Amino acid sequence: MESCCYCGYFGSTNSRFMPKSSNRFLRYGLLFCCAVGLLLVRALETRLFYDPLHDYFKSDYLTASLPEFDTVRLTVGMALRFVVNSGSSLLMIRLLFPKQKITWLLLLYVALFLLLIASFVLVLRFWPENRFAIFYVRRFLIQPLFLLLFVPALYYQQSVRLKKS
């Protein structure tokens, strides 16, 4: 992706559409918007997404029975939240590391999403008594954990490359 015609940033820092100082301002502004977006998703999660398991896991879920829920609505809600978190996370990673190719990261996100959403549905359908599996698969789907994993890894990779050159 060489450059994006409407904002000019996403290809390189030497974009022909905007001066370098504007790119930096746009970059930090978009980073801020993504971070605020992730915080808003977390703050408004009960209003934005159907998730009867939210209150269930906040209570004494080890002794309580699983609440009634619509599996399709729950799966769609988890998928939507994963897409929002992943989109913000990928954009933040792209803005933090503009010179690195992150196509492999996008493919990893898609593969991980398919694996996790399938396992979530399977666990809900066939092993509803396995609360820990439901809890952890759900946690991976609704939290931007991979942002926390990939930013330090890419930063380390970038610093190693800079030391070599």
CSV table of C-alpha atoms in Angstrom, one decimal:
chain,number,residue,atom,x,y,z
A,1,MET,CA,0.0,0.0,0.0
A,2,GLU,CA,1.9,3.0,-1.2
A,3,SER,CA,-0.3,5.8,-0.1
A,4,CYS,CA,-3.9,6.5,0.7
A,5,CYS,CA,-5.4,9.2,-1.4
A,6,TYR,CA,-7.6,10.8,1.2
A,7,CYS,CA,-5.1,11.1,4.1
A,8,GLY,CA,-1.7,10.4,2.6
A,9,TYR,CA,-0.3,8.8,5.6
A,10,PHE,CA,-0.7,5.1,5.4
A,11,GLY,CA,2.0,4.4,2.8
A,12,SER,CA,5.0,6.2,4.0
A,13,THR,CA,6.1,9.3,5.9
A,14,ASN,CA,7.3,11.0,2.7
A,15,SER,CA,3.8,11.2,1.3
A,16,ARG,CA,3.2,13.5,-1.7
A,17,PHE,CA,-0.2,14.5,-0.4
A,18,MET,CA,0.8,16.0,3.0
A,19,PRO,CA,3.9,17.6,4.4
A,20,LYS,CA,5.8,15.6,6.9
A,21,SER,CA,4.7,17.7,9.9
A,22,SER,CA,1.0,17.2,9.0
A,23,ASN,CA,1.6,13.5,8.8
A,24,ARG,CA,3.0,13.4,12.3
A,25,PHE,CA,0.0,15.4,13.6
A,26,LEU,CA,-2.4,13.1,11.7
A,27,ARG,CA,-0.6,10.0,13.0
A,28,TYR,CA,-0.8,11.0,16.6
A,29,GLY,CA,-4.3,12.2,16.2
A,30,LEU,CA,-5.4,8.8,14.8
A,31,LEU,CA,-3.5,7.0,17.5
A,32,PHE,CA,-5.3,9.0,20.1
A,33,CYS,CA,-8.7,8.3,18.4
A,34,CYS,CA,-8.0,4.6,18.3
A,35,ALA,CA,-7.0,4.5,22.0
A,36,VAL,CA,-10.2,6.5,22.9
A,37,GLY,CA,-12.2,4.1,20.7
A,38,LEU,CA,-10.8,1.1,22.5
A,39,LEU,CA,-11.6,2.7,25.8
A,40,LEU,CA,-15.1,3.6,24.7
A,41,VAL,CA,-15.7,0.0,23.6
A,42,ARG,CA,-14.7,-1.1,27.0
A,43,ALA,CA,-16.8,1.5,28.8
A,44,LEU,CA,-19.9,1.1,26.8
A,45,GLU,CA,-19.6,-2.7,26.3
A,46,THR,CA,-22.9,-3.5,28.0
A,47,ARG,CA,-24.8,-1.0,25.9
A,48,LEU,CA,-23.2,-1.7,22.5
A,49,PHE,CA,-22.9,-5.5,22.5
A,50,TYR,CA,-25.3,-8.3,23.5
A,51,ASP,CA,-23.4,-10.3,26.2
A,52,PRO,CA,-25.4,-12.0,29.0
A,53,LEU,CA,-22.1,-13.6,30.1
A,54,HIS,CA,-20.7,-10.3,31.2
A,55,ASP,CA,-22.7,-10.1,34.4
A,56,TYR,CA,-22.4,-13.9,34.8
A,57,PHE,CA,-18.6,-13.8,35.0
A,58,LYS,CA,-18.7,-10.8,37.3
A,59,SER,CA,-20.8,-12.7,39.7
A,60,ASP,CA,-20.0,-16.1,41.4
A,61,TYR,CA,-19.9,-18.0,38.2
A,62,LEU,CA,-18.3,-21.1,39.7
A,63,THR,CA,-21.5,-22.0,41.6
A,64,ALA,CA,-24.2,-20.3,39.4
A,65,SER,CA,-25.6,-22.0,36.3
A,66,LEU,CA,-25.0,-20.5,32.8
A,67,PRO,CA,-27.7,-17.9,32.0
A,68,GLU,CA,-30.1,-18.3,29.1
A,69,PHE,CA,-28.8,-16.6,25.9
A,70,ASP,CA,-29.3,-16.5,22.2
A,71,THR,CA,-26.2,-18.2,20.7
A,72,VAL,CA,-26.5,-16.4,17.4
A,73,ARG,CA,-26.8,-12.9,18.9
A,74,LEU,CA,-24.0,-13.7,21.4
A,75,THR,CA,-21.7,-15.0,18.6
A,76,VAL,CA,-22.5,-11.9,16.4
A,77,GLY,CA,-21.8,-9.6,19.3
A,78,MET,CA,-18.5,-11.3,20.1
A,79,ALA,CA,-17.5,-11.2,16.4
A,80,LEU,CA,-18.5,-7.5,16.1
A,81,ARG,CA,-16.5,-6.6,19.2
A,82,PHE,CA,-13.5,-8.6,18.0
A,83,VAL,CA,-13.6,-6.8,14.6
A,84,VAL,CA,-13.8,-3.3,16.3
A,85,ASN,CA,-11.0,-4.1,18.7
A,86,SER,CA,-8.9,-5.8,16.0
A,87,GLY,CA,-9.4,-2.9,13.5
A,88,SER,CA,-8.4,-0.3,16.1
A,89,SER,CA,-5.4,-2.5,17.2
A,90,LEU,CA,-4.2,-3.0,13.6
A,91,LEU,CA,-4.5,0.6,12.8
A,92,MET,CA,-2.6,1.5,16.0
A,93,ILE,CA,0.2,-0.9,15.1
A,94,ARG,CA,0.3,0.4,11.6
A,95,LEU,CA,0.6,4.0,12.9
A,96,LEU,CA,3.2,3.1,15.4
A,97,PHE,CA,5.3,1.1,12.9
A,98,PRO,CA,4.7,2.6,9.5
A,99,LYS,CA,7.7,1.1,7.8
A,100,GLN,CA,7.1,-2.5,8.8
A,101,LYS,CA,5.0,-4.8,6.7
A,102,ILE,CA,2.1,-6.0,8.8
A,103,THR,CA,0.2,-8.1,6.2
A,104,TRP,CA,1.2,-11.2,8.1
A,105,LEU,CA,-0.3,-9.7,11.3
A,106,LEU,CA,-3.6,-9.1,9.5
A,107,LEU,CA,-3.7,-12.7,8.3
A,108,LEU,CA,-2.9,-13.9,11.8
A,109,TYR,CA,-5.8,-11.8,13.2
A,110,VAL,CA,-8.2,-13.3,10.6
A,111,ALA,CA,-7.0,-16.9,11.3
A,112,LEU,CA,-7.2,-16.3,15.0
A,113,PHE,CA,-10.6,-14.9,14.8
A,114,LEU,CA,-11.9,-17.8,12.8
A,115,LEU,CA,-10.3,-20.3,15.3
A,116,LEU,CA,-11.6,-18.5,18.4
A,117,ILE,CA,-15.1,-17.8,17.2
A,118,ALA,CA,-15.5,-21.4,16.1
A,119,SER,CA,-14.1,-22.7,19.4
A,120,PHE,CA,-16.4,-20.3,21.3
A,121,VAL,CA,-19.5,-21.7,19.5
A,122,LEU,CA,-18.3,-25.3,19.9
A,123,VAL,CA,-17.7,-24.9,23.7
A,124,LEU,CA,-21.1,-23.1,24.1
A,125,ARG,CA,-22.9,-25.8,22.1
A,126,PHE,CA,-21.2,-29.0,23.4
A,127,TRP,CA,-19.5,-28.2,26.7
A,128,PRO,CA,-21.6,-25.5,28.4
A,129,GLU,CA,-20.5,-26.8,31.8
A,130,ASN,CA,-16.8,-26.0,31.0
A,131,ARG,CA,-17.0,-22.4,32.4
A,132,PHE,CA,-13.2,-21.8,32.3
A,133,ALA,CA,-13.0,-22.5,28.5
A,134,ILE,CA,-16.0,-20.2,27.9
A,135,PHE,CA,-14.4,-17.6,30.1
A,136,TYR,CA,-11.0,-17.6,28.4
A,137,VAL,CA,-12.1,-18.0,24.8
A,138,ARG,CA,-14.6,-15.1,25.4
A,139,ARG,CA,-11.7,-13.1,27.0
A,140,PHE,CA,-9.5,-13.5,23.9
A,141,LEU,CA,-12.4,-12.4,21.7
A,142,ILE,CA,-13.4,-9.3,23.5
A,143,GLN,CA,-10.1,-7.8,24.7
A,144,PRO,CA,-7.4,-6.3,22.5
A,145,LEU,CA,-4.7,-8.6,24.0
A,146,PHE,CA,-2.7,-8.9,20.8
A,147,LEU,CA,-2.1,-5.1,20.7
A,148,LEU,CA,-0.3,-5.6,24.0
A,149,LEU,CA,1.6,-8.5,22.7
A,150,PHE,CA,2.6,-7.2,19.2
A,151,VAL,CA,3.6,-3.6,20.1
A,152,PRO,CA,6.5,-4.7,22.4
A,153,ALA,CA,7.5,-7.4,19.9
A,154,LEU,CA,7.6,-5.0,16.9
A,155,TYR,CA,9.3,-2.3,19.0
A,156,TYR,CA,12.0,-4.8,19.9
A,157,GLN,CA,12.3,-6.0,16.3
A,158,GLN,CA,12.6,-2.4,15.1
A,159,SER,CA,15.3,-1.6,17.7
A,160,VAL,CA,17.3,-4.6,16.7
A,161,ARG,CA,17.2,-3.6,13.1
A,162,LEU,CA,18.3,0.0,14.0
A,163,LYS,CA,21.3,-1.4,16.0
A,164,LYS,CA,22.4,-3.5,13.0
A,165,SER,CA,22.3,-0.6,10.6
